[in-house]
Amino acid sequence: MNHKQIDLLEVISDKKNSNSEIESLMKGLLVSPWCCPNELIDKYVTKSLAQILKQYQKYVCLIISRKKKFHWFKIDFAGIGFSLYDKITKEKVNFLSQLIIYQESIREDLEKEKIDFNTLATYELGALVGLYIYATMAIYDVAGIIENQANPRSKVPFFVIKPLYLNAYYLTVFRIDCNHQSKLSDHTILMDLFREANIRQLYKNSQDLIHLSYLLIDKKLSINIRYLSSCFYPAFQKLLERVQLLIYLYHLFLCSQQNCIPEQSILINMSQITNSGFSIDEIENLIDDKGHRTGFYNTILERTSTNGILTLKGFDLKYAFTIHTKNQLDQFLRTQDNWFEKSYVIPYLQNEMNSNRFIIGNGFKRSNKYKEQLPNYDVDVVIYDKKTDIFYFCQIKHRLMLLMTSFRDTVKKYNSPFIKEGVNQLIALKKIINEEVIKQQIITAFQNTSLTKTMIEKKNFSRSSRFLVLHNLEDFDFCTCQNVTMFEWNTFRNLLKGRISTIYNKDEKVEMKEIYKELIIDFADLDAVKTNHLTNKTEPKMPFSRSNHLELKIYRICEFKVFNKRIFTFKKIESIVPYFT
């Protein structure tokens, strides 16, 4: 892989760090954008976009200050509308889908102003959603990723991706869509499983619920019971108890829904839960488990004014696992350092991968002997692929409380030590990959494997080396940073195993069946990974794979009032922007 891979997060990050004013501007656009200084917007944001952005700032400031001036006639902002244009599917999006994207950020920012999100009218939410969309577009504009395409027949601002960044844009949408498709697939499979008669009556410590808990703890938290040493068992048991309760509640919620995608909360009787083996203390502890994060998913179970009746909200399993198993995970992590790479990932690779194709070598790092002569490099595991003659030098990172529910969180964490440390250590290795001392360490790494010293000495590591950061953060799946490729652990192991889809067997209890097709590609080449994924998908093809790019048309809805009485409502197209989510 000789070409440099561009990541939009990296472009934004580089621009953000280019000077202090742009850093201040981007911070202002990401957090409470109604407070972002107009002088910085005027200086760096394209004029047509800046005008719309400042108009929405004005709307939102009026909402926050609750000030209204009386005019005998006026035109008021009354809402926002969207349509997503795709040349083939003509797919549409609605206000609710856009609200969900920004809801967590909006809630957090409004809390600082002591405003309850739930008290806002629809048109007020529309103003906020519009502001956050345009603030996001302004960041892409300042970073030089989008541009206003002049159209002499229309005065409507039309922003498009610059040709240089089109491929990076496709990868960004691919990443988001894969994340969404994975969650949707999990949701659909679990809904069907739960509704099967033979597992409808789940109860605590039943074989079905235990097995399902093991599967989901592995996928959502990257903890696999088969690769845990005995010292982990007491902490894991406490984690398992909480996860069983969360899965049981998820089961109750899904089975109550008529549609594939749940949309509302439900009322349940506490006895429904206790009759399945869960204690009142377990339930009460979950209800009181608040405060780990503000916003939409603050808690999933709440008391009502009626004794014994609870409100159960719809929730995302990964989020619920991470938030509502925090205490159990803290105990688990205190048991041993570096458990993820040493106790799980490396043994998993050694035992689960096709040994006729992949050879797994040990990690290595700079020794104190070369502290003054060599940069600080560190590798956790080396994977050699016989079919492609490629060595993958991997850094492995694991975090449990980095929940990125918004664009601004992702931008912030992209610059965090969690990402940068691993990337910098691999870049240091890349610069000296052909040094004799490195070659000797690689020979030692593959000692006692079929990859011999003679074979390694013949390799040209400048050509055959790839550098990967493996982690458990789905928002950084299919990412790059300084040409180091980043994969979420579940994605990477599925690529190595050639897994293209998972189905379940209705005739068995909680039985998952995986479909495999060997992939002979450069796994660090995200273009190749994307092409392969789209070619082998068993589900319908993604919209972005069939069109040059998706256009999100934004409409402003206005009301003409006389003496505060609405005379008529009209809608006009306000702008056309790239669709990022």
XYZ file of C-alpha atoms in Angstrom:
581
model
C 0.000 0.000 0.000
C 1.953 2.981 -1.303
C -0.725 5.682 -1.326
C -1.450 7.924 1.638
C -4.899 7.424 3.108
C -6.767 10.589 4.069
C -9.099 10.659 7.052
C -11.481 13.604 7.477
C -10.949 13.548 11.241
C -7.231 13.990 10.643
C -7.833 16.893 8.250
C -10.062 18.596 10.837
C -7.562 17.890 13.615
C -4.637 19.313 11.642
C -6.597 22.466 10.805
C -7.752 22.838 14.407
C -4.149 22.746 15.599
C -2.878 25.121 12.906
C -3.445 28.323 14.899
C -5.075 29.470 18.123
C -7.930 31.405 16.475
C -9.076 28.410 14.439
C -8.801 26.223 17.531
C -11.034 28.682 19.422
C -13.471 28.819 16.507
C -13.800 25.044 16.269
C -14.224 24.683 20.022
C -16.940 27.334 19.856
C -18.699 25.517 17.010
C -18.531 22.164 18.789
C -19.764 23.255 22.240
C -22.761 25.600 22.736
C -22.409 26.977 19.178
C -24.801 29.874 19.895
C -21.917 31.387 21.912
C -19.347 31.092 19.115
C -17.884 34.595 18.435
C -19.264 36.185 15.266
C -15.931 37.822 14.453
C -14.274 34.405 14.132
C -17.182 33.073 12.072
C -16.941 36.049 9.705
C -13.168 35.673 9.414
C -12.934 31.954 8.628
C -16.334 30.623 7.487
C -17.548 31.025 3.896
C -19.839 34.057 3.731
C -23.039 32.304 2.611
C -22.671 29.641 5.310
C -21.699 32.210 7.946
C -24.893 34.184 7.272
C -27.121 31.145 7.834
C -25.126 30.056 10.884
C -25.443 33.474 12.544
C -29.180 33.534 11.795
C -29.620 30.260 13.683
C -27.450 31.583 16.494
C -29.925 34.443 16.772
C -32.915 32.059 16.853
C -31.340 29.931 19.583
C -30.224 32.914 21.669
C -33.843 34.115 21.677
C -34.958 30.655 22.824
C -32.394 30.613 25.621
C -33.115 34.163 26.758
C -36.870 33.647 26.241
C -37.153 37.176 24.875
C -39.839 38.032 22.360
C -40.596 41.422 20.881
C -44.120 42.266 19.805
C -44.674 43.366 16.208
C -48.113 43.786 14.688
C -46.890 41.702 11.746
C -43.798 39.517 11.535
C -42.275 36.382 10.051
C -41.263 33.819 12.671
C -39.048 30.766 12.415
C -41.411 27.799 12.780
C -39.306 24.727 12.160
C -36.935 22.885 9.898
C -37.326 20.177 7.269
C -34.982 17.808 5.464
C -34.832 15.617 2.401
C -31.985 13.326 1.416
C -31.501 13.021 -2.313
C -30.116 9.778 -3.699
C -30.302 9.289 -7.465
C -31.399 5.669 -7.108
C -33.257 5.193 -3.830
C -34.717 8.721 -3.468
C -34.246 8.087 0.245
C -35.720 10.616 2.650
C -34.744 11.632 6.152
C -36.965 13.286 8.723
C -36.582 15.775 11.529
C -36.518 13.097 14.214
C -33.536 11.294 12.679
C -31.568 14.548 12.614
C -32.602 15.388 16.170
C -31.341 12.026 17.435
C -27.919 12.669 15.887
C -27.433 15.884 17.877
C -29.674 15.168 20.846
C -26.936 14.231 23.325
C -24.894 17.367 22.570
C -27.950 19.629 22.677
C -29.054 18.216 26.029
C -25.612 18.647 27.570
C -25.282 22.233 26.355
C -28.790 23.203 27.474
C -28.142 21.800 30.945
C -25.414 24.424 31.365
C -28.095 27.051 30.708
C -30.448 25.297 33.167
C -32.930 24.533 30.379
C -34.761 21.206 30.274
C -34.596 19.681 26.792
C -38.020 18.074 27.292
C -39.739 21.458 27.740
C -38.815 22.737 24.272
C -41.373 23.125 21.514
C -40.834 21.436 18.154
C -39.883 24.689 16.428
C -37.337 25.403 19.182
C -35.790 21.979 18.707
C -35.740 22.705 14.981
C -33.718 25.864 15.542
C -31.238 23.956 17.705
C -30.877 21.103 15.218
C -30.348 23.607 12.416
C -27.676 25.426 14.412
C -25.782 22.214 15.207
C -25.945 21.032 11.592
C -24.599 24.339 10.286
C -21.955 24.465 13.026
C -20.793 21.024 11.894
C -20.770 22.155 8.261
C -18.765 25.226 9.286
C -16.087 22.964 10.766
C -15.831 21.036 7.494
C -15.763 24.365 5.656
C -12.968 25.828 7.802
C -11.006 22.582 7.414
C -11.231 23.006 3.637
C -13.179 19.791 3.088
C -16.303 21.325 1.518
C -16.843 24.276 -0.797
C -19.769 26.346 -2.029
C -20.501 25.371 -5.614
C -21.739 28.412 -7.501
C -25.022 27.990 -9.354
C -26.073 30.978 -11.515
C -29.655 29.697 -11.649
C -30.085 29.544 -7.886
C -29.101 31.658 -4.906
C -29.383 28.675 -2.566
C -25.965 27.812 -1.060
C -24.891 24.428 -2.409
C -21.963 22.870 -0.546
C -20.140 19.849 -1.945
C -17.154 17.740 -0.965
C -13.945 18.857 -2.649
C -12.654 16.210 -5.105
C -9.481 15.704 -3.020
C -11.582 14.497 -0.079
C -14.298 12.513 -1.856
C -12.725 9.140 -1.141
C -12.178 10.085 2.507
C -15.820 11.178 2.637
C -16.946 7.789 1.302
C -14.911 6.094 4.029
C -16.465 8.354 6.674
C -19.990 7.498 5.561
C -18.960 3.848 5.215
C -17.724 3.863 8.829
C -20.938 5.432 10.112
C -23.133 3.142 8.045
C -21.272 -0.014 9.133
C -21.695 1.059 12.751
C -25.401 1.632 12.179
C -25.858 -1.615 10.227
C -24.109 -3.588 12.977
C -26.429 -2.186 15.636
C -29.471 -2.731 13.439
C -28.396 -6.310 12.726
C -27.882 -7.011 16.444
C -31.245 -5.477 17.205
C -33.080 -7.496 14.546
C -31.422 -10.801 15.445
C -32.096 -10.316 19.148
C -35.696 -9.324 18.507
C -36.285 -12.498 16.494
C -34.488 -14.624 19.069
C -36.467 -13.143 21.937
C -39.737 -13.719 20.125
C -39.030 -17.387 19.482
C -41.206 -19.478 21.785
C -38.350 -21.622 23.081
C -36.466 -18.689 24.610
C -39.260 -16.244 25.324
C -39.188 -17.006 29.041
C -35.658 -15.962 29.898
C -34.729 -16.069 33.560
C -31.625 -15.322 35.600
C -28.808 -17.872 35.277
C -30.696 -19.874 32.665
C -28.483 -21.500 30.051
C -29.919 -19.291 27.300
C -29.422 -16.037 29.176
C -25.902 -16.978 30.319
C -24.863 -17.935 26.781
C -26.367 -14.772 25.317
C -24.623 -12.705 28.002
C -21.261 -14.250 27.103
C -21.806 -13.427 23.416
C -22.791 -9.817 24.059
C -20.122 -9.126 26.696
C -17.571 -10.237 24.122
C -19.019 -8.086 21.352
C -19.942 -4.970 23.333
C -17.181 -4.906 25.974
C -14.490 -7.060 24.309
C -14.276 -9.413 27.290
C -14.284 -13.127 26.458
C -14.811 -15.652 29.246
C -12.753 -18.303 27.425
C -9.618 -16.158 27.653
C -9.851 -15.065 31.264
C -7.568 -16.461 33.936
C -9.084 -17.601 37.231
C -8.144 -14.352 39.006
C -10.785 -12.582 36.902
C -13.694 -14.881 37.763
C -15.056 -13.130 40.911
C -15.123 -9.734 39.180
C -16.529 -11.269 35.987
C -19.346 -12.919 37.945
C -20.525 -9.530 39.248
C -20.341 -8.141 35.728
C -22.337 -11.110 34.429
C -25.131 -10.552 36.963
C -25.638 -6.935 35.884
C -25.448 -7.818 32.184
C -28.096 -10.523 32.589
C -30.463 -7.940 34.047
C -29.775 -5.483 31.213
C -30.349 -8.145 28.555
C -33.536 -9.280 30.268
C -34.845 -5.687 30.261
C -33.864 -5.354 26.599
C -35.807 -8.563 25.977
C -38.889 -7.144 27.722
C -38.690 -3.953 25.726
C -38.222 -5.567 22.312
C -40.987 -8.086 22.837
C -43.378 -5.235 23.633
C -42.739 -3.506 20.294
C -44.707 -4.067 17.123
C -42.151 -2.418 14.852
C -38.561 -3.419 14.166
C -37.202 -0.173 15.601
C -38.544 0.662 19.091
C -39.698 4.232 19.485
C -41.122 4.715 22.964
C -40.878 3.821 26.627
C -43.094 1.180 28.186
C -44.540 0.593 31.643
C -43.662 -2.675 33.351
C -44.473 -4.238 36.695
C -41.507 -4.951 38.944
C -42.938 -8.418 39.514
C -42.254 -9.229 35.843
C -38.551 -8.901 36.637
C -38.521 -10.528 40.069
C -40.508 -13.506 38.758
C -37.564 -14.202 36.440
C -35.120 -14.572 39.303
C -33.799 -11.027 39.722
C -33.851 -9.590 43.235
C -35.473 -6.314 44.243
C -32.034 -5.078 45.343
C -30.632 -5.685 41.839
C -33.480 -3.725 40.293
C -33.279 -0.857 42.799
C -29.502 -0.611 42.347
C -29.944 -0.268 38.583
C -32.617 2.411 39.018
C -30.315 4.382 41.320
C -27.316 3.941 38.996
C -27.327 7.519 37.687
C -24.823 10.285 37.286
C -22.170 8.541 35.196
C -23.217 10.675 32.235
C -25.882 13.276 31.596
C -28.165 13.289 28.595
C -30.444 10.944 26.706
C -29.389 7.644 28.271
C -29.041 8.889 31.850
C -30.847 5.771 33.061
C -32.938 3.089 31.403
C -35.241 2.232 34.305
C -37.219 4.751 36.380
C -39.800 4.635 39.138
C -43.292 5.994 38.558
C -45.832 7.475 40.946
C -47.569 4.079 41.070
C -46.001 1.630 43.495
C -44.376 -1.335 41.732
C -44.734 0.152 38.249
C -41.552 1.155 36.400
C -40.797 3.036 33.191
C -38.482 1.116 30.866
C -36.839 3.197 28.137
C -35.478 2.017 24.836
C -31.703 1.841 24.998
C -28.577 0.929 23.088
C -26.940 -2.208 24.491
C -23.343 -1.031 24.154
C -24.155 2.237 25.892
C -26.103 0.487 28.651
C -23.352 -2.086 29.170
C -20.697 0.598 29.465
C -22.657 2.989 31.685
C -24.557 0.556 33.878
C -21.683 -1.887 34.449
C -19.199 0.830 35.423
C -18.733 -0.311 39.021
C -18.395 -3.948 37.988
C -15.944 -3.038 35.217
C -13.857 -0.936 37.596
C -13.466 -3.975 39.846
C -12.669 -6.120 36.838
C -9.978 -3.765 35.505
C -8.305 -3.421 38.889
C -7.638 -7.151 38.870
C -4.783 -6.993 36.350
C -3.099 -4.521 33.994
C -2.923 -5.072 30.222
C -5.477 -7.878 30.402
C -7.017 -7.012 27.017
C -3.914 -7.552 24.910
C -2.151 -10.175 27.060
C -5.056 -12.278 28.291
C -7.465 -11.919 25.386
C -6.400 -10.530 21.998
C -3.042 -12.280 21.624
C -4.277 -15.713 22.834
C -7.387 -15.287 20.662
C -5.266 -14.623 17.570
C -3.050 -17.593 18.366
C -5.965 -19.994 18.875
C -8.734 -18.782 16.574
C -6.996 -17.686 13.370
C -6.225 -19.991 10.453
C -2.694 -21.178 11.291
C -2.144 -22.256 7.678
C -2.356 -18.609 6.694
C -1.582 -16.421 9.716
C 1.475 -16.695 11.952
C 1.283 -14.801 15.239
C 4.448 -13.281 16.679
C 5.082 -11.735 20.081
C 5.293 -8.017 20.673
C 8.497 -6.085 21.233
C 9.644 -2.584 22.132
C 12.718 -0.414 22.394
C 15.064 -1.595 25.111
C 16.856 0.740 27.497
C 20.089 -0.188 25.720
C 18.983 1.859 22.677
C 17.207 4.655 24.559
C 19.549 7.329 23.183
C 19.925 5.897 19.661
C 16.387 4.863 18.684
C 12.920 6.462 18.932
C 10.352 5.073 21.370
C 8.556 2.260 19.531
C 6.300 -0.422 20.974
C 4.376 -3.293 19.372
C 1.936 -5.579 21.202
C 1.635 -8.303 18.561
C 2.876 -9.025 15.018
C 0.722 -10.893 12.493
C 2.244 -12.366 9.341
C -0.098 -13.171 6.447
C 1.396 -15.869 4.202
C -1.096 -15.274 1.384
C -0.208 -11.586 0.919
C 3.320 -11.619 2.409
C 2.398 -8.738 4.738
C 3.457 -8.149 8.338
C 0.957 -6.305 10.561
C 2.611 -4.556 13.503
C -0.169 -3.881 15.992
C -0.710 -1.650 18.988
C -3.671 -2.757 21.113
C -5.731 -0.235 23.086
C -8.751 -0.782 25.309
C -10.957 1.757 27.050
C -14.328 1.253 28.675
C -15.536 4.757 29.506
C -14.809 6.592 26.259
C -18.373 6.949 25.006
C -18.505 9.047 21.880
C -22.119 9.809 21.152
C -21.545 12.932 19.084
C -19.339 14.438 16.409
C -17.675 16.744 18.920
C -16.731 13.848 21.214
C -15.176 12.035 18.275
C -13.142 15.091 17.232
C -11.963 15.562 20.808
C -10.979 11.924 21.372
C -9.179 11.725 18.022
C -6.543 14.009 19.565
C -6.465 12.147 22.880
C -3.391 10.290 24.223
C -5.423 7.091 23.894
C -5.111 7.329 20.101
C -1.937 9.368 19.675
C 0.292 7.269 21.930
C -0.215 4.081 19.930
C 0.052 5.892 16.600
C 3.292 7.654 17.569
C 4.919 4.414 18.730
C 4.089 2.732 15.423
C 5.329 5.713 13.398
C 8.591 5.533 15.332
C 8.920 1.871 14.338
C 8.024 2.577 10.711
C 10.939 5.009 10.373
C 13.504 2.381 11.393
C 11.773 -0.785 10.189
C 14.783 -1.936 8.129
C 17.351 -1.400 10.886
C 19.226 -4.554 11.864
C 18.189 -4.252 15.517
C 14.509 -4.284 14.469
C 15.007 -7.272 12.205
C 16.565 -9.174 15.098
C 13.594 -8.322 17.313
C 11.224 -9.590 14.613
C 13.206 -12.834 14.425
C 12.846 -13.209 18.197
C 9.129 -12.362 17.999
C 8.534 -15.328 15.670
C 10.770 -17.740 17.538
C 9.176 -21.184 17.870
C 6.918 -20.554 14.857
C 7.134 -21.759 11.268
C 8.479 -18.350 10.181
C 12.218 -18.982 10.358
C 15.164 -16.644 10.806
C 16.286 -17.260 7.214
C 12.855 -16.355 5.841
C 12.679 -13.139 7.893
C 16.167 -12.015 6.861
C 15.083 -12.102 3.201
C 12.081 -9.810 3.744
C 11.945 -6.199 2.586
C 10.078 -4.684 5.508
C 9.704 -1.278 3.855
C 7.422 -2.956 1.318
C 5.730 -5.627 3.413
C 5.027 -3.805 6.713
C 1.678 -2.386 7.799
C 0.922 -0.590 11.053
C -2.379 -0.960 12.905
C -3.993 0.269 16.113
C -6.599 -2.218 17.346
C -9.087 -0.851 19.878
C -12.643 -1.203 21.145
C -14.078 2.176 20.059
C -16.548 1.766 17.205
C -16.384 5.482 16.333
C -12.755 5.003 15.280
C -13.384 1.916 13.181
C -11.988 2.177 9.616
C -9.953 5.241 10.631
C -6.436 6.401 9.831
C -4.000 8.719 11.567
C -0.724 9.606 9.862
C -1.243 6.572 7.599
C -1.612 4.219 10.557
C -4.845 2.244 10.149
C -7.229 1.851 13.088
C -9.775 -0.933 13.536
C -12.289 -1.791 16.199
C -11.322 -5.232 17.507
C -14.515 -7.014 16.417
C -14.138 -5.674 12.888
C -10.504 -6.701 12.589
C -10.966 -10.260 13.830
C -13.906 -10.685 11.443
C -11.731 -9.471 8.563
C -8.996 -11.966 9.422
C -11.525 -14.779 9.718
C -13.367 -13.693 6.578
C -16.711 -13.391 8.342
C -19.196 -11.583 6.129
C -22.427 -12.092 8.073
C -24.035 -13.757 11.077
C -27.378 -15.528 11.146
C -29.124 -17.489 13.868
C -30.657 -20.926 13.775
C -34.309 -20.788 14.817
C -34.288 -24.493 15.612
C -31.648 -24.061 18.303
C -31.449 -22.031 21.474
C -29.473 -18.803 21.019
C -27.370 -20.390 18.288
C -25.397 -18.066 16.007
C -24.102 -19.265 12.644
C -21.387 -17.331 10.831
C -20.801 -17.190 7.073
C -17.185 -16.991 5.947
C -15.353 -16.117 2.751
C -11.567 -15.898 2.810
C -10.340 -12.372 2.116
C -7.001 -12.125 0.343
C -6.491 -8.375 0.621
C -4.251 -5.846 2.320
C -6.231 -5.282 5.522
C -4.557 -1.918 6.136
C -5.898 -0.615 2.809
C -9.306 0.753 3.751
C -10.325 1.195 0.109
C -9.802 -2.532 -0.424
C -11.689 -3.333 2.783
C -14.595 -1.100 1.767
C -14.770 -2.550 -1.740
C -14.693 -6.088 -0.390
C -17.373 -5.319 2.189
C -19.739 -3.807 -0.362
C -19.127 -6.678 -2.784
C -19.783 -9.419 -0.235
C -22.569 -7.840 1.821
C -25.560 -10.127 2.151
C -27.816 -7.177 3.007
C -28.980 -4.580 0.441
C -26.228 -2.317 -0.791
C -25.697 0.948 1.081
C -26.998 4.109 -0.626
C -23.621 5.835 -0.743
C -22.116 2.945 -2.689
C -24.370 3.787 -5.637
C -24.268 7.565 -5.909
C -21.579 10.192 -6.238
C -22.623 11.686 -2.929
C -25.760 12.239 -0.928
C -27.309 15.694 -0.734
C -29.165 16.832 2.365
C -31.620 19.591 1.486
C -32.490 21.788 4.455
C -35.771 23.693 4.430
C -36.652 26.585 6.712
C -40.291 26.625 7.785
C -41.656 30.092 8.564
C -44.941 31.593 9.734
C -46.393 34.942 8.732
C -48.232 36.433 11.729
C -50.490 39.452 12.174
C -51.093 40.475 15.813
C -49.493 37.139 16.791
C -52.104 35.219 14.808
C -50.735 32.853 12.200
C -51.973 33.781 8.743
C -50.048 31.220 6.697
C -46.995 28.965 6.825
C -44.450 28.604 4.068
C -41.364 26.498 3.479
C -38.323 27.462 1.461
C -35.129 25.621 0.683
C -32.309 27.130 2.715
C -29.236 25.166 1.639
C -27.921 21.903 0.250
C -25.096 20.271 2.190
C -23.273 16.905 2.114
C -24.910 14.185 4.178
C -22.493 12.941 6.820
C -24.675 10.765 9.028
